[in-house]
Short mmCIF file of C-alpha atoms and ligand atoms in Angstrom, two decimals:
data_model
loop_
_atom_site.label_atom_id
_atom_site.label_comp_id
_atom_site.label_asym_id
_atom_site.label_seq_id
_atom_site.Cartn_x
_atom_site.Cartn_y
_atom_site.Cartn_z
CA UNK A 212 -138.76 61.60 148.39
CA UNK A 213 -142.28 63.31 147.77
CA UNK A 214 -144.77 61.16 145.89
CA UNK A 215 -145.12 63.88 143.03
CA UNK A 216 -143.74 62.25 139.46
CA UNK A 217 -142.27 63.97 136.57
CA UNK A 218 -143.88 63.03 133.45
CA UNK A 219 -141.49 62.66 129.95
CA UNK A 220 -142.98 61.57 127.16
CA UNK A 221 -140.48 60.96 124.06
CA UNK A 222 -141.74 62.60 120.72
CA UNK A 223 -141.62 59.57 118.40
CA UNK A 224 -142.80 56.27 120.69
CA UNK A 225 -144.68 58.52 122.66
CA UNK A 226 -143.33 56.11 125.59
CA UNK A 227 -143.77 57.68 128.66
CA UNK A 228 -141.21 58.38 131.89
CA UNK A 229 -142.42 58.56 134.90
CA UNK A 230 -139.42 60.49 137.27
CA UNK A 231 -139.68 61.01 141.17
CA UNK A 232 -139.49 64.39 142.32
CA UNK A 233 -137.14 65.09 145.31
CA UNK A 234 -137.95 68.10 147.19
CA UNK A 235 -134.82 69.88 148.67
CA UNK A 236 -134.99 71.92 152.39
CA UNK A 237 -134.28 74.27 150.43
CA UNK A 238 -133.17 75.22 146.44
CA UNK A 239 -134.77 73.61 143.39
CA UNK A 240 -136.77 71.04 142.95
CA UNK A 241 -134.71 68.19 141.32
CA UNK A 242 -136.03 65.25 139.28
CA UNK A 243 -134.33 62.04 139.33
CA UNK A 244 -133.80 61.10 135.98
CA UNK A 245 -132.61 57.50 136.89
CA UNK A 246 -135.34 55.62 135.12
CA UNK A 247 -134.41 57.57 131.81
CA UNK A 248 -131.50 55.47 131.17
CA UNK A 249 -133.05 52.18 133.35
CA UNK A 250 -135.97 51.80 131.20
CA UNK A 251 -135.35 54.24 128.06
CA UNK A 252 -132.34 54.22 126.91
CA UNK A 253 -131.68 57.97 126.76
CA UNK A 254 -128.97 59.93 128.93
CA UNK A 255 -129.00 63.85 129.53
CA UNK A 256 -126.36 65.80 128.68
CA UNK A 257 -125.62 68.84 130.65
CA UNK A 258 -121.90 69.93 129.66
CA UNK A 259 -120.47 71.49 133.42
CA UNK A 260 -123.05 69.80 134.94
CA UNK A 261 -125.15 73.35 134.96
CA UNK A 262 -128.47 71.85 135.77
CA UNK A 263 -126.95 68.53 137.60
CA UNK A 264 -127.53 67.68 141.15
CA UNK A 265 -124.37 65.21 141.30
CA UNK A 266 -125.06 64.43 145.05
CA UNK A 267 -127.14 64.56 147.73
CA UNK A 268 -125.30 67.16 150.77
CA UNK A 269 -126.26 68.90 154.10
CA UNK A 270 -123.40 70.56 154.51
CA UNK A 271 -123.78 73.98 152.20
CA UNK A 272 -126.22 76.00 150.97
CA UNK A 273 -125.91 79.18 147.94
CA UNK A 274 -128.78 80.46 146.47
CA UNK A 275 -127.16 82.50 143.57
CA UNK A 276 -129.59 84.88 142.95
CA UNK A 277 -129.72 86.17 146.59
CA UNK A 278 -126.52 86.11 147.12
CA UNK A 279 -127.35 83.83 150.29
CA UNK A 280 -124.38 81.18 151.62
CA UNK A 281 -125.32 79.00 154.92
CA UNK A 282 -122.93 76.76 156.35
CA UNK A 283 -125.16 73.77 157.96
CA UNK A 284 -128.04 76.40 157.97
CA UNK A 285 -126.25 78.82 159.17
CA UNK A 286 -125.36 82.58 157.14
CA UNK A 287 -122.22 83.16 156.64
CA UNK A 288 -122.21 86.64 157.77
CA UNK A 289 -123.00 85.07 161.02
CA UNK A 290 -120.51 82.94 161.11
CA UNK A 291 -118.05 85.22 160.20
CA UNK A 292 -119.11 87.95 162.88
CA UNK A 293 -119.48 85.81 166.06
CA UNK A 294 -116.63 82.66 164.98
CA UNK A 295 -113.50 81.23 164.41
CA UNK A 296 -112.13 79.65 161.40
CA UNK A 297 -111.46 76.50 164.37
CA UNK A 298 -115.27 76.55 165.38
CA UNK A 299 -116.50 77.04 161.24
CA UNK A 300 -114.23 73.61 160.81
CA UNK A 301 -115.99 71.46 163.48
CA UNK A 302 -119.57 72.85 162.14
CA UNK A 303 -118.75 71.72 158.70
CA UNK A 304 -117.28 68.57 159.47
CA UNK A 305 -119.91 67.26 162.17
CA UNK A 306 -123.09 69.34 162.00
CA UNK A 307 -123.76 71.18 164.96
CA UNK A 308 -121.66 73.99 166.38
CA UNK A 309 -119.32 72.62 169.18
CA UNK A 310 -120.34 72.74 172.74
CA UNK A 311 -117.53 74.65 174.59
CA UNK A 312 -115.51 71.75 175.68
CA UNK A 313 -116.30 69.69 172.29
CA UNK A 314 -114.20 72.95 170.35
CA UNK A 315 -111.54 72.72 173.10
CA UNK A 316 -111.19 69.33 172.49
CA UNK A 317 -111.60 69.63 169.07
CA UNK A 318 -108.85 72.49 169.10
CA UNK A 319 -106.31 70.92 171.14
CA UNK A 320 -105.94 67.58 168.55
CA UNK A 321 -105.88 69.80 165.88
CA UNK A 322 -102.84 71.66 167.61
CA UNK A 323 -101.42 68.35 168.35
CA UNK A 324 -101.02 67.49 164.85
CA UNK A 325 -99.37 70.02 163.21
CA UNK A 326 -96.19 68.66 162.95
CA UNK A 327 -94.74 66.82 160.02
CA UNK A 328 -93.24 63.80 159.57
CA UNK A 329 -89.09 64.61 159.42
CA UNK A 330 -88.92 62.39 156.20
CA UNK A 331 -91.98 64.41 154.48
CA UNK A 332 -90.15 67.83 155.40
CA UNK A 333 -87.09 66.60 153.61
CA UNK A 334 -89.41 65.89 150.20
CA UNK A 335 -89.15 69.78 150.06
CA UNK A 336 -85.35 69.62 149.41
CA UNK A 337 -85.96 67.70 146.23
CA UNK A 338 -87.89 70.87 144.69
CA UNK A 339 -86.09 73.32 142.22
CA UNK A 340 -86.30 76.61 144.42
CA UNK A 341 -88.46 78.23 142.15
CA UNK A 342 -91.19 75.25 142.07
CA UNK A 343 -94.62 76.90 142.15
CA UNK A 344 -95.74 76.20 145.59
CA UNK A 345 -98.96 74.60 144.70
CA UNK A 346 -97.38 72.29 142.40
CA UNK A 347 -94.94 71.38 145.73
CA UNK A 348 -98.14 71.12 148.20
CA UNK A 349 -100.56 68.64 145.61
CA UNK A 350 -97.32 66.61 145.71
CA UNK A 351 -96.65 66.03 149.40
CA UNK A 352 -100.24 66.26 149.93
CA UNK A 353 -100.51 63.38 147.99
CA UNK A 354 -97.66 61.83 149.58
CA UNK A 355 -99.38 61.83 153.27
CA UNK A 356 -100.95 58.08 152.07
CA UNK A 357 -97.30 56.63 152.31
CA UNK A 358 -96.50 58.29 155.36
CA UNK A 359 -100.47 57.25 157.70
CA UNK A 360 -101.67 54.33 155.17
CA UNK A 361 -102.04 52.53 158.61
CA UNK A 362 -104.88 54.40 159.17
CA UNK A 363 -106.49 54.62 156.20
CA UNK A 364 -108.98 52.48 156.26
CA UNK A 365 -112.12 54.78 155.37
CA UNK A 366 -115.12 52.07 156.74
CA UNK A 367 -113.03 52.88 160.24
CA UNK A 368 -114.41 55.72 162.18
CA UNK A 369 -111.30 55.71 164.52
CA UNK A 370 -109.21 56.35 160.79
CA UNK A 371 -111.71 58.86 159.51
CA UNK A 372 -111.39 61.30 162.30
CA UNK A 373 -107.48 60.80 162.84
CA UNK A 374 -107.46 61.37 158.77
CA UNK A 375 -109.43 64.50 159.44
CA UNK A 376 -107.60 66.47 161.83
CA UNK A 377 -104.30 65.44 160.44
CA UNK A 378 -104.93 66.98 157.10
CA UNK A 379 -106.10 70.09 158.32
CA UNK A 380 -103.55 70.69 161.06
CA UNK A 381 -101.09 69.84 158.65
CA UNK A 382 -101.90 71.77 155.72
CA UNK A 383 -100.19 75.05 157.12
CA UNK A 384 -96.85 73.45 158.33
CA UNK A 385 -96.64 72.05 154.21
CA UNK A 386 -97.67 75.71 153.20
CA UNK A 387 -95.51 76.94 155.48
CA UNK A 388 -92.48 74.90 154.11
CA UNK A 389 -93.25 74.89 150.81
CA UNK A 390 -92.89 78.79 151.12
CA UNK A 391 -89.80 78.41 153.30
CA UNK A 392 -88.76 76.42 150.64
CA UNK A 393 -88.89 78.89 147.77
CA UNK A 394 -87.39 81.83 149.58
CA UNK A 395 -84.34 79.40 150.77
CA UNK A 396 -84.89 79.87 154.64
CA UNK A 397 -85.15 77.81 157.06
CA UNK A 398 -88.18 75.53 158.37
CA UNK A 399 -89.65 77.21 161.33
CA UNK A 400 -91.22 74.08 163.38
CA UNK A 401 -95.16 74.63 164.51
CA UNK A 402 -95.54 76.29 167.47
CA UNK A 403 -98.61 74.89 169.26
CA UNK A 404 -99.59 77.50 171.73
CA UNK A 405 -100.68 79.54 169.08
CA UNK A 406 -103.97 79.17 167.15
CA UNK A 407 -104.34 78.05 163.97
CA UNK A 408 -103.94 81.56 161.98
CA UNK A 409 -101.27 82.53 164.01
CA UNK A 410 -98.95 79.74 163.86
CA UNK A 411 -99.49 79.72 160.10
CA UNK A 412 -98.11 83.42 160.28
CA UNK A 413 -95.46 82.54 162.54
CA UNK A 414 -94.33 79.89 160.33
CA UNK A 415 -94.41 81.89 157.48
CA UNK A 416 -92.84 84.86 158.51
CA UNK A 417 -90.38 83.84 161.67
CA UNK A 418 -86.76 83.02 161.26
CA UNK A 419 -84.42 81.57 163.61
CA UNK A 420 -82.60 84.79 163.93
CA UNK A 421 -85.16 86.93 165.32
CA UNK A 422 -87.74 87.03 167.89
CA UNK A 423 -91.19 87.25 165.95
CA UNK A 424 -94.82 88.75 167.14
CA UNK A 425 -97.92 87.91 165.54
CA UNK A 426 -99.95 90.88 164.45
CA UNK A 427 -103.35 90.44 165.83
CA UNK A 428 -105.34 92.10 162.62
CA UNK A 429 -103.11 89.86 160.37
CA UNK A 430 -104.51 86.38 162.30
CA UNK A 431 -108.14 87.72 162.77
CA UNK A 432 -107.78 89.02 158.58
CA UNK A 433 -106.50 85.79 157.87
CA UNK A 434 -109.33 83.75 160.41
CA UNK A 435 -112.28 85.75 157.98
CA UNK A 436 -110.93 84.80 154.89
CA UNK A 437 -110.49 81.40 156.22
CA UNK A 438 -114.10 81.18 157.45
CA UNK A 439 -115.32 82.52 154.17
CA UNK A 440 -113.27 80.05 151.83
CA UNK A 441 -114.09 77.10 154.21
CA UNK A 442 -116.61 75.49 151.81
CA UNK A 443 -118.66 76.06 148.79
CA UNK A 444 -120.79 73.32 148.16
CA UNK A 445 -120.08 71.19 145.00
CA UNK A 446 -117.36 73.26 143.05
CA UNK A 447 -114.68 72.27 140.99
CA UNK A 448 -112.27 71.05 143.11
CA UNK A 449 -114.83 69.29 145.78
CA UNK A 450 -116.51 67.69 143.15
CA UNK A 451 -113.43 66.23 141.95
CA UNK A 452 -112.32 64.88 146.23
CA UNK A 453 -115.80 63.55 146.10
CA UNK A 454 -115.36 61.92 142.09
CA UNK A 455 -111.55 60.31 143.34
CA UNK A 456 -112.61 59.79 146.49
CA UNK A 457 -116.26 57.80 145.36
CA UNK A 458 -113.41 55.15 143.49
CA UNK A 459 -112.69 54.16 147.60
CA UNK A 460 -109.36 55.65 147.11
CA UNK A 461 -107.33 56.60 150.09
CA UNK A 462 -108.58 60.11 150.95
CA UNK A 463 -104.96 61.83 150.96
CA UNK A 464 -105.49 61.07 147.14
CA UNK A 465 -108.50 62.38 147.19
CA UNK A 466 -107.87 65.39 148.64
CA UNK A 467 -104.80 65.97 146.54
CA UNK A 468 -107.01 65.84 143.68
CA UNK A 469 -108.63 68.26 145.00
CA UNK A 470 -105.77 70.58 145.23
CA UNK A 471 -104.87 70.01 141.54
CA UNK A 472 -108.20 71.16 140.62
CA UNK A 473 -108.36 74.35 143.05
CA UNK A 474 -105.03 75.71 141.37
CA UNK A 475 -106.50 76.31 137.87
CA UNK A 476 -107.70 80.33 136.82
CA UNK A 477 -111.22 79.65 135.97
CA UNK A 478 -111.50 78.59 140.32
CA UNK A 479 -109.01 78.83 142.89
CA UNK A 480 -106.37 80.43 140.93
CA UNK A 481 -108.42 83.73 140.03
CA UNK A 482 -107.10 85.44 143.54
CA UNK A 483 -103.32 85.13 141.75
CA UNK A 484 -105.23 85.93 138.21
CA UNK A 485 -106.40 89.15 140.29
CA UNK A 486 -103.53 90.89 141.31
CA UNK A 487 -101.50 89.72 138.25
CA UNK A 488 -103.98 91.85 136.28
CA UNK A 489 -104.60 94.83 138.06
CA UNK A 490 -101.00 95.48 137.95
CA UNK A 491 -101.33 94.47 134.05
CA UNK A 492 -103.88 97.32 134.14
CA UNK A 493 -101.54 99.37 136.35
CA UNK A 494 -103.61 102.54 136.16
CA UNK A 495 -106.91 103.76 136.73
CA UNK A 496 -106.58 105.27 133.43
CA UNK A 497 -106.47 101.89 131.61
CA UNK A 498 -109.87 100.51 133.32
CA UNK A 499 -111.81 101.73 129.84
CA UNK A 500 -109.71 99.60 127.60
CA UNK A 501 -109.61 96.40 130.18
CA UNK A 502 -113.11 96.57 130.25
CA UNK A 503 -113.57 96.69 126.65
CA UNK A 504 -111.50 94.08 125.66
CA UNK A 505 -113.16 92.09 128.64
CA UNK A 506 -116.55 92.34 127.02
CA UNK A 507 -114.88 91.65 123.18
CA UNK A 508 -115.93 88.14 122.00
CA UNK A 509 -112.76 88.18 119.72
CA UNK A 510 -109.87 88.78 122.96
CA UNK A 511 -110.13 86.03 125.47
CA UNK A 512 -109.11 88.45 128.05
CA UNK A 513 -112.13 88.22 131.30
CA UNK A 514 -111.96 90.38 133.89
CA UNK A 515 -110.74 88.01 137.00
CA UNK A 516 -112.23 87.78 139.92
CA UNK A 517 -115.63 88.73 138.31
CA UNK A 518 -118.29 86.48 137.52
CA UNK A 519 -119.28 82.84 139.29
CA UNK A 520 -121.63 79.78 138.21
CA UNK A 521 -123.91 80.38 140.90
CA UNK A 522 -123.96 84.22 142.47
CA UNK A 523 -125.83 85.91 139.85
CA UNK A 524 -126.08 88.47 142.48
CA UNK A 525 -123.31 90.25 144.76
CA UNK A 526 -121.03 86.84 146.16
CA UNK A 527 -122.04 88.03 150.00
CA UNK A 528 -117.81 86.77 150.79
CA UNK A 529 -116.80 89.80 148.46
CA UNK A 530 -119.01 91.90 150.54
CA UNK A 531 -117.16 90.85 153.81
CA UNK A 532 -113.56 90.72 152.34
CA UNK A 533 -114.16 94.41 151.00
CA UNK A 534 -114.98 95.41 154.20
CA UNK A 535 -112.01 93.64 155.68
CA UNK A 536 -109.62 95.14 153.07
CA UNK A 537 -110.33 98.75 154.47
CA UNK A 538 -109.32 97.66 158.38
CA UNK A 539 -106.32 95.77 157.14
CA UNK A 540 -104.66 98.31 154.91
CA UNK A 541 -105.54 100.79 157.54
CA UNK A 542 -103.61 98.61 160.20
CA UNK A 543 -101.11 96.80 157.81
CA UNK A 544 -100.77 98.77 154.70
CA UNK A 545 -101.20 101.49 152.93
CA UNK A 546 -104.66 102.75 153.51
CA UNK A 547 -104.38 104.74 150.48
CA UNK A 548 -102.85 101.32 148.13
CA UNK A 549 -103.13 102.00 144.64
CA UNK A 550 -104.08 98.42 144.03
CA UNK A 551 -107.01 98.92 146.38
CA UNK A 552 -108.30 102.21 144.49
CA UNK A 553 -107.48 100.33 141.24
CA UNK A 554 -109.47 97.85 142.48
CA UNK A 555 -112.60 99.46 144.01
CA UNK A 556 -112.79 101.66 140.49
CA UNK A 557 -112.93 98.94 138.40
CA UNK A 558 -115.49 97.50 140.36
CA UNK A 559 -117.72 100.58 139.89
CA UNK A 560 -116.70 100.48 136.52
CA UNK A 561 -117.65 97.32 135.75
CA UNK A 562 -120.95 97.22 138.14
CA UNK A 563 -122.41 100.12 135.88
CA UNK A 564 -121.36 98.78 132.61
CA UNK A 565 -124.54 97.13 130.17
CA UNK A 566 -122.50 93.70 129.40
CA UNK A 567 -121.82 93.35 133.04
CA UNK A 568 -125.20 94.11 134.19
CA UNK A 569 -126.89 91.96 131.72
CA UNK A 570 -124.29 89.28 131.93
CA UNK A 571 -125.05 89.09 135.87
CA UNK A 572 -121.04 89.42 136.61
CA UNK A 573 -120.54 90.71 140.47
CA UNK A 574 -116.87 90.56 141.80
CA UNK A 575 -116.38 87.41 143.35
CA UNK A 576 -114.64 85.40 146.32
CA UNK A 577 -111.15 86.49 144.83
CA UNK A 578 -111.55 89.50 143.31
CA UNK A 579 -110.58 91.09 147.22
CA UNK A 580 -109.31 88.63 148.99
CA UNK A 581 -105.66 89.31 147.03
CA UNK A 582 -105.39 92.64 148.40
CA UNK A 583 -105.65 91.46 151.85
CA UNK A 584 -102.92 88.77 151.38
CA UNK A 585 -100.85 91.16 149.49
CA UNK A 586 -101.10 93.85 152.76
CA UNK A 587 -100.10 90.51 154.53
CA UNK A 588 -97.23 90.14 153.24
CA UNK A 589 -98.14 86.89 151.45
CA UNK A 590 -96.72 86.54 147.78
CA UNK A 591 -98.97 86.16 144.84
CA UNK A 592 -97.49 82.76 144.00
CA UNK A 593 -98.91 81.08 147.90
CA UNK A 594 -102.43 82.84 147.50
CA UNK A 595 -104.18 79.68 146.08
CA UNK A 596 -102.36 77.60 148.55
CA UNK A 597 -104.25 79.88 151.11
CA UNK A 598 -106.76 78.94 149.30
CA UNK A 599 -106.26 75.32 150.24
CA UNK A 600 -105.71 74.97 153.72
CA UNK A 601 -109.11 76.86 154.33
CA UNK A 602 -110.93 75.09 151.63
CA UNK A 603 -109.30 71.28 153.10
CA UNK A 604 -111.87 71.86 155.49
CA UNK A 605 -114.45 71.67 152.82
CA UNK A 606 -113.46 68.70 150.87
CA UNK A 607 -112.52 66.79 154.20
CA UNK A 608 -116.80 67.36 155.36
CA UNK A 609 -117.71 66.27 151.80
CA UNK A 610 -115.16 63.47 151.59
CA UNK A 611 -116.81 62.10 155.22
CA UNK A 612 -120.13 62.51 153.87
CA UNK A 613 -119.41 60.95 150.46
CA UNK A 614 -117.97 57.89 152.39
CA UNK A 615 -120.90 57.86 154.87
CA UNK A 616 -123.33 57.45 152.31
CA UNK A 617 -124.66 53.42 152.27
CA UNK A 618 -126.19 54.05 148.62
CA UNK A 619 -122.72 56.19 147.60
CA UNK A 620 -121.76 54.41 144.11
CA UNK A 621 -118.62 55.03 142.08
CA UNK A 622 -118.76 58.26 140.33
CA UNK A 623 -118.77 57.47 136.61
CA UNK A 624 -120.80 59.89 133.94
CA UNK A 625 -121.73 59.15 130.77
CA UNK A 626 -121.07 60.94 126.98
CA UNK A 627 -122.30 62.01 123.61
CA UNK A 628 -120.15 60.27 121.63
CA UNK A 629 -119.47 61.82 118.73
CA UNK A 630 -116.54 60.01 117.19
CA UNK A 631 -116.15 57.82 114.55
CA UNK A 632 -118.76 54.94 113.91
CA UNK A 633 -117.13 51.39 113.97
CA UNK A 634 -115.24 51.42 111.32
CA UNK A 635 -112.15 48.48 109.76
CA UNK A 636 -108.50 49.04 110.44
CA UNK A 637 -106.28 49.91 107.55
CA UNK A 638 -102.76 48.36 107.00
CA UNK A 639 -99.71 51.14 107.38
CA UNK A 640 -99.23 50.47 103.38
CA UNK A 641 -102.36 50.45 102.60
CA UNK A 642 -102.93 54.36 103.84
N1 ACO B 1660 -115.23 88.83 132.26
C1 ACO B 1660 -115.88 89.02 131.08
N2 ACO B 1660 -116.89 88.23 130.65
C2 ACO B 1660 -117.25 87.22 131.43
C3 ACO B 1660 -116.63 86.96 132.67
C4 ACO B 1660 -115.59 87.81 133.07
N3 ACO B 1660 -114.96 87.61 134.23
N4 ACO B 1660 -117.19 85.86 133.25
C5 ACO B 1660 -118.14 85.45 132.42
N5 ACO B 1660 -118.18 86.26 131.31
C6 ACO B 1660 -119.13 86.16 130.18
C7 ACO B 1660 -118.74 85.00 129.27
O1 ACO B 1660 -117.90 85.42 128.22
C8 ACO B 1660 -120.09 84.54 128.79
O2 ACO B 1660 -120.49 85.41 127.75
P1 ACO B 1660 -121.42 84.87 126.53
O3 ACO B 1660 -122.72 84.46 127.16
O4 ACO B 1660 -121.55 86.06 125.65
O5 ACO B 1660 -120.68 83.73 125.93
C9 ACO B 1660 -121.01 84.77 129.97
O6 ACO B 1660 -120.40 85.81 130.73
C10 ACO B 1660 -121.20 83.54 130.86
O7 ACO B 1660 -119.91 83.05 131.20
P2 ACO B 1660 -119.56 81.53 131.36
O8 ACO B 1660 -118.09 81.33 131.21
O9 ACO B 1660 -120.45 80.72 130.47
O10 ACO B 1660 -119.98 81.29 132.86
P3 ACO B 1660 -119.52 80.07 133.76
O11 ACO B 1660 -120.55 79.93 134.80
O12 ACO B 1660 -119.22 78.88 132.93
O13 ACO B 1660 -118.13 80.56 134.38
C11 ACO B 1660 -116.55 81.65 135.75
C12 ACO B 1660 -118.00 81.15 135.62
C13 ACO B 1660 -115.55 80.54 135.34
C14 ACO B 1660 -116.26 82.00 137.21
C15 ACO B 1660 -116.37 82.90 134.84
O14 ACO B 1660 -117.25 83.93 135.24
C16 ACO B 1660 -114.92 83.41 134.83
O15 ACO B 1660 -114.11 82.91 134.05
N6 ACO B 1660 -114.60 84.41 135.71
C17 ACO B 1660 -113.23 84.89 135.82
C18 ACO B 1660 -112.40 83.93 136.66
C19 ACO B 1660 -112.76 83.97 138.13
O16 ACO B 1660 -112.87 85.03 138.73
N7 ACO B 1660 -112.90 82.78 138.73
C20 ACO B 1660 -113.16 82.64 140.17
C21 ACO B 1660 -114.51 82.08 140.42
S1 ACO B 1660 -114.83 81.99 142.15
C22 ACO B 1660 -114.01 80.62 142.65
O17 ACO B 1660 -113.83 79.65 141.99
C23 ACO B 1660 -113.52 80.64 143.99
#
């Protein structure tokens, strides 16, 4: 806290607030508007919280208009040159990069834990075969509390960390079965010499019948997109672990809330929201009219995987996952996917177009990453579960750090009520 003060003054008792300024290490000032309501009576109202710090966090840093993302200080770019998804994890969830036998440590519990309980596999067996697979993770996600509520006592360090690394080693093996699930084959079991990318891949894509190889590009693909979804400060879905989780519920809860809120369009969902529209577009031919009825107030058509809350300026993960697309669809794919062209032209397209430019609307996180999972092999239906096992590792560092916080208080915002006034209730016959 710095000593400056912000000064209010309201317009008709010409009462004066006097609000602390906090100065961030970096970012915004912010004003704490906590005397407003204390000793004024007024709340703020900021509809998507737009202008709202709802937290105080040292985990992740955007500044929009530069494009810039730093994990614990540290760019992203970086990261994503010189790491591993395994390494990214530890950072975010402690602080410091590991020391060399603090990762192996670190990397052998999380390999030790990928296994599920026999019980939860059989959950999957209850599921219609064509369940959408995020609807089948949020619900044995959520199911995890019955299964370790032993150890869920969150004021227990012991619990926390066990909680930590079971969540995210797990996360692929319910993926993994979940997808198993839907195409009607059977459960390939975790196979712990392999790291964590390729014994997702290997669960995935194995069968029983056949001897399978992990493709190299495919785990190191997979290990960038996973380092660049990892976290993203207070979005959507982590807002809503650290909301359920500030209640003191059990954090498999939490995190399951989480999930629920990932899977909508507007956030997690736009990488399925991509792919299901370029092929709606189908042809370079048809950019012009997508693009039109994108920028048409009357059609409530957007063009997915464009636009964010915060990058007013190229999202510097889109930059990476281009460049990835071109080495995996040379290695993978086609090099010459029409998805990829479609793709790449209706970025131009869109990049030189007035509504666009003035609107601020870069291609985003998803608008790229599809194309990769696509050349993958990975169906459109498990991309936002992708989505989730890299991004647990995100809402597991803000969970800890929402539960480590001694002046942490139960998340609970206010309203404008605009309803009716009190008013008398009428008898049925009197109506
Ligand atoms: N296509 C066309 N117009 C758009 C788009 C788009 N993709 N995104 C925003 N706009 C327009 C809006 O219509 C609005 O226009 P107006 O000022 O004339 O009303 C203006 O740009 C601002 O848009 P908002 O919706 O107010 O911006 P907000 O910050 O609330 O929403 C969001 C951001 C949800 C990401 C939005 O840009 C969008 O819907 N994009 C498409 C979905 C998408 O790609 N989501 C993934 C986000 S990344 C992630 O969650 C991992």
């Amino acid at each position: 806290m710095t000593n400056k003060i912000y000064q209010l003054t309201h317009p008709e008792t010409g009462k004066t607030a006097s609000l602390p300024v906090r100065e961030p290490t970096l970012g915004p000032t912010v004003v704490d508007i906590g005397a407003l309501y204390r000793d004024h009576g007024l709340f703020t109202f900021d509809p998507g919280f737009a202008a709202t710090a709802s937290c105080e966090s040292a985990i992740t840093y955007i500044d929009g208009d530069e494009g810039v993302l730093l994990y614990r200080g540290y760019p992203v770019e970086q990261l994503a040159e010189n790491s591993r998804f395994i390494e990214v994890a530890y950072l975010l969830l402690y602080g410091e990069l590991p020391t060399a036998e603090q990762l192996a440590t670190f990397e052998r519990s999380i390999r030790m834990h990928t296994m599920l309980h026999e019980s939860l596999l059989r959950f999957f067996n209850g599921f219609h075969y064509n369940a959408h697979p995020m609807a089948m993770v949020t619900g044995v996600v959520a199911s995890m509390s019955a299964f370790y509520h032993d150890t869920t006592n969150i004021k227990n360090p012991a619990h926390i960390d066990i909680f930590a690394h079971r969540i995210i080693a797990k996360l692929p093996t319910i993926a993994a079965a979940a997808y198993k699930h839907s195409l009607g084959q059977p459960f390939m079991y975790p196979q712990n010499h392999l790291d964590y990318c390729s014994n997702m891949l290997h669960m995935y894509f194995a069968v029983p019948a056949e001897a399978y190889q992990v493709n190299e590009v495919a785990a190191r693909a997979l290990d960038l997109l996973f380092i660049l979804h990892a976290d993203h400060e207070q979005n959507c879905s982590t807002s809503t672990v650290r909301l359920a989780g500030s209640s003191g519920t059990n954090p498999y809860s939490a995190i399951a809330a989480g999930i629920s809120a990932l899977w909508g369009p507007a956030h997690g969902g736009a990488n399925e929201a991509v792919l299901t529209m370029l092929n709606e577009i189908g042809s370079v031919r048809n950019i012009e009219k997508f693009v039109a009825k994108a920028k048409d107030r009357d059609d409530p058509f957007r063009l997915m995987g464009f636009g964010h809350r915060v990058y007013k300026n190229f999202d510097p993960r889109a930059k990476l996952i281009r460049k990835m697309c071109h080495e995996v669809l040379e290695e993978l794919g086609d090099p010459n996917d029409p998805l990829f062209e479609l793709a790449l032209r209706l970025e131009e397209v869109a990049l030189k177009d007035d509504y666009f430019i003035e609107k601020k609307l870069y291609p985003n996180v998803d608008f790229y990453s599809g194309i990769i999972y696509r050349a993958l092999g990975i169906p459109v239906s498990m991309f936002t579960v992708m989505f989730a096992i890299a991004r647990t590792v995100g809402w597991v560092a803000h969970w800890m750090e929402m539960n480590a916080d001694p002046n942490g208080r139960i998340g609970r915002p206010r309203q404008l009520y605009t309803g009716p006034a009190q008013r008398d209730y009428v008898p049925l016959d009197a109506r």
